JSON list of C-alpha atoms in Angstrom, two decimals:
[
{"chain": "B", "resi": 1, "resn": "MET", "atom": "CA", "xyz": [0.35, 0.05, 0.10]},
{"chain": "B", "resi": 2, "resn": "SER", "atom": "CA", "xyz": [3.61, 2.50, 0.42]},
{"chain": "B", "resi": 3, "resn": "GLY", "atom": "CA", "xyz": [4.01, 1.68, -2.44]},
{"chain": "B", "resi": 4, "resn": "PRO", "atom": "CA", "xyz": [1.36, 3.45, -3.86]},
{"chain": "B", "resi": 5, "resn": "VAL", "atom": "CA", "xyz": [0.90, 5.80, -2.22]},
{"chain": "B", "resi": 6, "resn": "LEU", "atom": "CA", "xyz": [4.43, 7.15, -2.78]},
{"chain": "B", "resi": 7, "resn": "LEU", "atom": "CA", "xyz": [4.22, 7.18, -6.30]},
{"chain": "B", "resi": 8, "resn": "ILE", "atom": "CA", "xyz": [1.27, 9.57, -5.88]},
{"chain": "B", "resi": 9, "resn": "LEU", "atom": "CA", "xyz": [2.90, 11.85, -3.40]},
{"chain": "B", "resi": 10, "resn": "ARG", "atom": "CA", "xyz": [5.98, 11.66, -6.27]},
{"chain": "B", "resi": 11, "resn": "PHE", "atom": "CA", "xyz": [3.51, 12.32, -8.88]},
{"chain": "B", "resi": 12, "resn": "LEU", "atom": "CA", "xyz": [1.92, 15.43, -7.00]},
{"chain": "B", "resi": 13, "resn": "LEU", "atom": "CA", "xyz": [5.30, 17.11, -6.36]},
{"chain": "B", "resi": 14, "resn": "ALA", "atom": "CA", "xyz": [6.64, 17.07, -10.28]},
{"chain": "B", "resi": 15, "resn": "LEU", "atom": "CA", "xyz": [3.49, 18.54, -10.64]},
{"chain": "B", "resi": 16, "resn": "GLY", "atom": "CA", "xyz": [3.90, 21.50, -8.20]},
{"chain": "B", "resi": 17, "resn": "LEU", "atom": "CA", "xyz": [7.26, 21.89, -9.04]},
{"chain": "B", "resi": 18, "resn": "TYR", "atom": "CA", "xyz": [6.48, 22.23, -12.72]},
{"chain": "B", "resi": 19, "resn": "ALA", "atom": "CA", "xyz": [3.57, 24.01, -11.76]},
{"chain": "B", "resi": 20, "resn": "PHE", "atom": "CA", "xyz": [5.88, 26.56, -10.22]},
{"chain": "B", "resi": 21, "resn": "LEU", "atom": "CA", "xyz": [8.40, 26.06, -12.98]},
{"chain": "B", "resi": 22, "resn": "ALA", "atom": "CA", "xyz": [5.63, 27.91, -15.35]},
{"chain": "B", "resi": 23, "resn": "TRP", "atom": "CA", "xyz": [4.96, 30.61, -12.83]},
{"chain": "B", "resi": 24, "resn": "ALA", "atom": "CA", "xyz": [7.97, 32.21, -12.16]},
{"chain": "B", "resi": 25, "resn": "PHE", "atom": "CA", "xyz": [8.52, 31.81, -16.09]},
{"chain": "B", "resi": 26, "resn": "LEU", "atom": "CA", "xyz": [5.34, 32.97, -16.49]},
{"chain": "B", "resi": 27, "resn": "ASN", "atom": "CA", "xyz": [5.99, 36.18, -14.78]},
{"chain": "B", "resi": 28, "resn": "LEU", "atom": "CA", "xyz": [10.07, 36.69, -16.12]},
{"chain": "B", "resi": 29, "resn": "TRP", "atom": "CA", "xyz": [8.18, 36.90, -19.37]},
{"chain": "B", "resi": 30, "resn": "ARG", "atom": "CA", "xyz": [5.56, 39.24, -17.95]},
{"chain": "B", "resi": 31, "resn": "ASP", "atom": "CA", "xyz": [8.08, 41.06, -16.87]},
{"chain": "B", "resi": 32, "resn": "ILE", "atom": "CA", "xyz": [10.55, 41.76, -19.80]},
{"chain": "B", "resi": 33, "resn": "GLN", "atom": "CA", "xyz": [7.68, 42.34, -21.84]},
{"chain": "B", "resi": 34, "resn": "GLN", "atom": "CA", "xyz": [6.94, 45.39, -19.77]},
{"chain": "B", "resi": 35, "resn": "GLN", "atom": "CA", "xyz": [10.14, 46.79, -19.58]},
{"chain": "B", "resi": 36, "resn": "SER", "atom": "CA", "xyz": [10.86, 46.28, -23.41]},
{"chain": "B", "resi": 37, "resn": "ALA", "atom": "CA", "xyz": [7.42, 48.35, -24.20]},
{"chain": "B", "resi": 38, "resn": "LEU", "atom": "CA", "xyz": [8.65, 51.16, -21.06]},
{"chain": "B", "resi": 39, "resn": "LEU", "atom": "CA", "xyz": [12.43, 51.30, -22.96]},
{"chain": "B", "resi": 40, "resn": "ALA", "atom": "CA", "xyz": [10.25, 51.33, -26.79]},
{"chain": "B", "resi": 41, "resn": "THR", "atom": "CA", "xyz": [7.68, 55.29, -25.35]},
{"chain": "B", "resi": 42, "resn": "ARG", "atom": "CA", "xyz": [10.81, 56.71, -24.07]},
{"chain": "B", "resi": 43, "resn": "ARG", "atom": "CA", "xyz": [11.98, 59.29, -26.51]},
{"chain": "B", "resi": 44, "resn": "ALA", "atom": "CA", "xyz": [15.11, 61.57, -26.49]},
{"chain": "B", "resi": 45, "resn": "PRO", "atom": "CA", "xyz": [13.91, 65.50, -25.27]},
{"chain": "B", "resi": 46, "resn": "PRO", "atom": "CA", "xyz": [13.72, 67.84, -27.90]},
{"chain": "B", "resi": 47, "resn": "ILE", "atom": "CA", "xyz": [16.78, 69.88, -28.40]},
{"chain": "B", "resi": 48, "resn": "SER", "atom": "CA", "xyz": [16.96, 73.42, -30.49]},
{"chain": "B", "resi": 49, "resn": "LEU", "atom": "CA", "xyz": [20.02, 74.75, -31.57]},
{"chain": "B", "resi": 50, "resn": "THR", "atom": "CA", "xyz": [20.59, 78.55, -32.69]},
{"chain": "B", "resi": 51, "resn": "ILE", "atom": "CA", "xyz": [22.97, 78.61, -35.53]},
{"chain": "B", "resi": 52, "resn": "ALA", "atom": "CA", "xyz": [25.00, 81.83, -36.24]},
{"chain": "B", "resi": 53, "resn": "SER", "atom": "CA", "xyz": [27.85, 82.54, -38.06]},
{"chain": "B", "resi": 54, "resn": "ALA", "atom": "CA", "xyz": [29.28, 86.32, -38.82]},
{"chain": "B", "resi": 55, "resn": "ASP", "atom": "CA", "xyz": [27.58, 86.06, -42.56]},
{"chain": "B", "resi": 56, "resn": "ARG", "atom": "CA", "xyz": [23.81, 85.29, -41.90]},
{"chain": "B", "resi": 57, "resn": "PRO", "atom": "CA", "xyz": [21.37, 86.52, -38.98]},
{"chain": "B", "resi": 58, "resn": "PRO", "atom": "CA", "xyz": [20.91, 83.33, -36.11]},
{"chain": "B", "resi": 59, "resn": "GLN", "atom": "CA", "xyz": [18.89, 80.32, -37.14]},
{"chain": "B", "resi": 60, "resn": "VAL", "atom": "CA", "xyz": [16.58, 78.22, -34.30]},
{"chain": "B", "resi": 61, "resn": "ARG", "atom": "CA", "xyz": [16.66, 74.81, -35.33]},
{"chain": "B", "resi": 62, "resn": "HIS", "atom": "CA", "xyz": [14.40, 72.45, -33.41]},
{"chain": "B", "resi": 63, "resn": "PHE", "atom": "CA", "xyz": [14.53, 68.22, -33.55]},
{"chain": "B", "resi": 64, "resn": "GLU", "atom": "CA", "xyz": [12.67, 66.05, -31.81]},
{"chain": "B", "resi": 65, "resn": "GLN", "atom": "CA", "xyz": [15.11, 62.40, -33.38]},
{"chain": "B", "resi": 66, "resn": "PRO", "atom": "CA", "xyz": [17.30, 60.54, -30.76]},
{"chain": "B", "resi": 67, "resn": "GLU", "atom": "CA", "xyz": [20.73, 61.44, -33.34]},
{"chain": "B", "resi": 68, "resn": "ILE", "atom": "CA", "xyz": [21.32, 65.01, -35.24]},
{"chain": "B", "resi": 69, "resn": "THR", "atom": "CA", "xyz": [24.17, 65.04, -37.30]},
{"chain": "B", "resi": 70, "resn": "ILE", "atom": "CA", "xyz": [26.15, 68.12, -38.05]},
{"chain": "B", "resi": 71, "resn": "GLY", "atom": "CA", "xyz": [28.16, 68.81, -41.17]},
{"chain": "B", "resi": 72, "resn": "ARG", "atom": "CA", "xyz": [28.26, 70.15, -44.57]},
{"chain": "B", "resi": 73, "resn": "ASP", "atom": "CA", "xyz": [26.43, 67.13, -46.11]},
{"chain": "B", "resi": 74, "resn": "PRO", "atom": "CA", "xyz": [23.04, 68.36, -46.98]},
{"chain": "B", "resi": 75, "resn": "ALA", "atom": "CA", "xyz": [21.75, 64.22, -45.91]},
{"chain": "B", "resi": 76, "resn": "CYS", "atom": "CA", "xyz": [22.79, 65.79, -42.21]},
{"chain": "B", "resi": 77, "resn": "GLU", "atom": "CA", "xyz": [19.66, 66.81, -40.38]},
{"chain": "B", "resi": 78, "resn": "CYS", "atom": "CA", "xyz": [21.54, 70.32, -39.43]},
{"chain": "B", "resi": 79, "resn": "PRO", "atom": "CA", "xyz": [23.30, 70.69, -42.84]},
{"chain": "B", "resi": 80, "resn": "MET", "atom": "CA", "xyz": [25.53, 74.16, -42.59]},
{"chain": "B", "resi": 81, "resn": "ASP", "atom": "CA", "xyz": [27.02, 75.49, -45.43]},
{"chain": "B", "resi": 82, "resn": "GLU", "atom": "CA", "xyz": [30.42, 76.06, -44.28]},
{"chain": "B", "resi": 83, "resn": "ASP", "atom": "CA", "xyz": [33.86, 75.72, -45.83]},
{"chain": "B", "resi": 84, "resn": "THR", "atom": "CA", "xyz": [35.43, 74.96, -42.64]},
{"chain": "B", "resi": 85, "resn": "ALA", "atom": "CA", "xyz": [32.87, 72.81, -41.72]},
{"chain": "B", "resi": 86, "resn": "SER", "atom": "CA", "xyz": [33.87, 69.17, -42.98]},
{"chain": "B", "resi": 87, "resn": "ALA", "atom": "CA", "xyz": [30.83, 66.92, -44.47]},
{"chain": "B", "resi": 88, "resn": "ARG", "atom": "CA", "xyz": [29.65, 65.16, -41.36]},
{"chain": "B", "resi": 89, "resn": "HIS", "atom": "CA", "xyz": [31.24, 67.24, -38.92]},
{"chain": "B", "resi": 90, "resn": "ALA", "atom": "CA", "xyz": [29.66, 65.95, -35.67]},
{"chain": "B", "resi": 91, "resn": "ARG", "atom": "CA", "xyz": [26.69, 64.33, -34.36]},
{"chain": "B", "resi": 92, "resn": "LEU", "atom": "CA", "xyz": [24.34, 65.02, -31.30]},
{"chain": "B", "resi": 93, "resn": "SER", "atom": "CA", "xyz": [22.69, 61.44, -30.02]},
{"chain": "B", "resi": 94, "resn": "TYR", "atom": "CA", "xyz": [21.21, 61.07, -27.20]},
{"chain": "B", "resi": 95, "resn": "HIS", "atom": "CA", "xyz": [21.59, 58.11, -24.48]},
{"chain": "B", "resi": 96, "resn": "HIS", "atom": "CA", "xyz": [21.88, 57.26, -20.97]},
{"chain": "B", "resi": 97, "resn": "GLY", "atom": "CA", "xyz": [18.84, 60.57, -20.54]},
{"chain": "B", "resi": 98, "resn": "GLN", "atom": "CA", "xyz": [21.60, 62.75, -21.69]},
{"chain": "B", "resi": 99, "resn": "TRP", "atom": "CA", "xyz": [22.25, 64.37, -24.77]},
{"chain": "B", "resi": 100, "resn": "TRP", "atom": "CA", "xyz": [26.25, 64.12, -25.71]},
{"chain": "B", "resi": 101, "resn": "LEU", "atom": "CA", "xyz": [28.38, 65.72, -28.40]},
{"chain": "B", "resi": 102, "resn": "GLU", "atom": "CA", "xyz": [31.18, 63.86, -30.73]},
{"chain": "B", "resi": 103, "resn": "ASP", "atom": "CA", "xyz": [33.61, 64.92, -33.30]},
{"chain": "B", "resi": 104, "resn": "LEU", "atom": "CA", "xyz": [32.63, 62.88, -36.39]},
{"chain": "B", "resi": 105, "resn": "ASP", "atom": "CA", "xyz": [37.14, 62.08, -36.69]},
{"chain": "B", "resi": 106, "resn": "SER", "atom": "CA", "xyz": [35.95, 66.50, -39.00]},
{"chain": "B", "resi": 107, "resn": "THR", "atom": "CA", "xyz": [39.68, 67.71, -40.07]},
{"chain": "B", "resi": 108, "resn": "ASN", "atom": "CA", "xyz": [39.82, 71.03, -38.50]},
{"chain": "B", "resi": 109, "resn": "GLY", "atom": "CA", "xyz": [37.71, 69.61, -35.64]},
{"chain": "B", "resi": 110, "resn": "THR", "atom": "CA", "xyz": [34.55, 70.17, -33.22]},
{"chain": "B", "resi": 111, "resn": "LEU", "atom": "CA", "xyz": [35.04, 72.70, -31.14]},
{"chain": "B", "resi": 112, "resn": "LEU", "atom": "CA", "xyz": [32.70, 72.76, -27.24]},
{"chain": "B", "resi": 113, "resn": "ASN", "atom": "CA", "xyz": [33.11, 75.75, -24.93]},
{"chain": "B", "resi": 114, "resn": "GLN", "atom": "CA", "xyz": [35.74, 76.70, -27.42]},
{"chain": "B", "resi": 115, "resn": "GLU", "atom": "CA", "xyz": [37.39, 73.78, -26.19]},
{"chain": "B", "resi": 116, "resn": "ARG", "atom": "CA", "xyz": [37.83, 71.13, -28.33]},
{"chain": "B", "resi": 117, "resn": "LEU", "atom": "CA", "xyz": [36.74, 67.88, -28.69]},
{"chain": "B", "resi": 118, "resn": "SER", "atom": "CA", "xyz": [38.83, 64.42, -28.35]},
{"chain": "B", "resi": 119, "resn": "THR", "atom": "CA", "xyz": [36.45, 62.37, -26.77]},
{"chain": "B", "resi": 120, "resn": "PRO", "atom": "CA", "xyz": [32.10, 61.98, -26.30]},
{"chain": "B", "resi": 121, "resn": "THR", "atom": "CA", "xyz": [30.93, 64.58, -23.96]},
{"chain": "B", "resi": 122, "resn": "VAL", "atom": "CA", "xyz": [27.98, 65.17, -22.13]},
{"chain": "B", "resi": 123, "resn": "VAL", "atom": "CA", "xyz": [25.92, 68.64, -23.09]},
{"chain": "B", "resi": 124, "resn": "ILE", "atom": "CA", "xyz": [23.37, 70.51, -21.77]},
{"chain": "B", "resi": 125, "resn": "SER", "atom": "CA", "xyz": [22.38, 73.64, -22.17]},
{"chain": "B", "resi": 126, "resn": "GLY", "atom": "CA", "xyz": [23.90, 76.79, -22.84]},
{"chain": "B", "resi": 127, "resn": "ASP", "atom": "CA", "xyz": [26.44, 74.95, -24.16]},
{"chain": "B", "resi": 128, "resn": "GLU", "atom": "CA", "xyz": [29.15, 75.93, -27.94]},
{"chain": "B", "resi": 129, "resn": "ILE", "atom": "CA", "xyz": [29.68, 74.24, -29.88]},
{"chain": "B", "resi": 130, "resn": "GLY", "atom": "CA", "xyz": [31.97, 75.28, -32.91]},
{"chain": "B", "resi": 131, "resn": "CYS", "atom": "CA", "xyz": [32.21, 74.03, -36.09]},
{"chain": "B", "resi": 132, "resn": "GLY", "atom": "CA", "xyz": [34.49, 75.70, -39.29]},
{"chain": "B", "resi": 133, "resn": "LYS", "atom": "CA", "xyz": [33.27, 79.06, -38.30]},
{"chain": "B", "resi": 134, "resn": "THR", "atom": "CA", "xyz": [29.71, 78.88, -36.94]},
{"chain": "B", "resi": 135, "resn": "ARG", "atom": "CA", "xyz": [28.88, 78.44, -33.63]},
{"chain": "B", "resi": 136, "resn": "LEU", "atom": "CA", "xyz": [25.60, 76.36, -32.15]},
{"chain": "B", "resi": 137, "resn": "THR", "atom": "CA", "xyz": [24.64, 76.74, -29.21]},
{"chain": "B", "resi": 138, "resn": "ILE", "atom": "CA", "xyz": [22.33, 74.00, -27.59]},
{"chain": "B", "resi": 139, "resn": "ALA", "atom": "CA", "xyz": [19.08, 74.55, -25.34]},
{"chain": "B", "resi": 140, "resn": "LEU", "atom": "CA", "xyz": [17.68, 71.74, -24.10]},
{"chain": "B", "resi": 141, "resn": "SER", "atom": "CA", "xyz": [13.77, 72.04, -23.20]},
{"chain": "B", "resi": 142, "resn": "GLY", "atom": "CA", "xyz": [12.62, 71.16, -19.45]},
{"chain": "B", "resi": 143, "resn": "ASP", "atom": "CA", "xyz": [16.14, 71.26, -18.50]},
{"chain": "B", "resi": 144, "resn": "MET", "atom": "CA", "xyz": [17.28, 73.52, -15.13]},
{"chain": "B", "resi": 145, "resn": "ARG", "atom": "CA", "xyz": [19.65, 76.71, -16.52]},
{"chain": "B", "resi": 146, "resn": "MET", "atom": "CA", "xyz": [23.00, 75.07, -15.30]},
{"chain": "B", "resi": 147, "resn": "PRO", "atom": "CA", "xyz": [26.46, 76.80, -16.24]},
{"chain": "B", "resi": 148, "resn": "PRO", "atom": "CA", "xyz": [27.69, 76.08, -19.70]},
{"chain": "B", "resi": 149, "resn": "THR", "atom": "CA", "xyz": [29.93, 72.43, -19.29]},
{"chain": "B", "resi": 150, "resn": "GLN", "atom": "CA", "xyz": [33.21, 73.43, -17.95]},
{"chain": "B", "resi": 151, "resn": "ARG", "atom": "CA", "xyz": [36.65, 72.02, -17.78]},
{"chain": "B", "resi": 152, "resn": "ILE", "atom": "CA", "xyz": [37.65, 69.03, -15.79]},
{"chain": "B", "resi": 153, "resn": "ALA", "atom": "CA", "xyz": [41.82, 69.79, -15.16]},
{"chain": "B", "resi": 154, "resn": "ASP", "atom": "CA", "xyz": [44.40, 66.87, -15.47]},
{"chain": "B", "resi": 155, "resn": "SER", "atom": "CA", "xyz": [45.01, 66.16, -12.10]},
{"chain": "B", "resi": 156, "resn": "ARG", "atom": "CA", "xyz": [48.69, 65.60, -13.39]}
]
């Protein structure tokens, strides 16, 4: 009599284990789907660039996409009529919750607040980008006004 009882208990234990695993995987799947939907709806905050050059009045351009290419090429999101700028001069991209500026190996380099840009750098409202003779001032919507990015002194 103990043989059939043990067999039934083993069967119930296996059934309980499989039910627990199914419940755990279902909850894990739902969490992944929820996080995926949340990340898919997250957008880059709008950014505005005030473009100023010596030969024309300042112009303000508004962008809502997460990546903006700046340069002479008409295919750039922010094209410039500037002889001293490269075809694809610099890129603004939104990731990790911040806007980043990087030089795209331009011939004359990219300046950020009158300092040559060598690595991708976080930018904030009020920062000034230099592409050739053209200056672009960044304005982030909903951003608290902060002083422009400062260069961190080398600790050598």
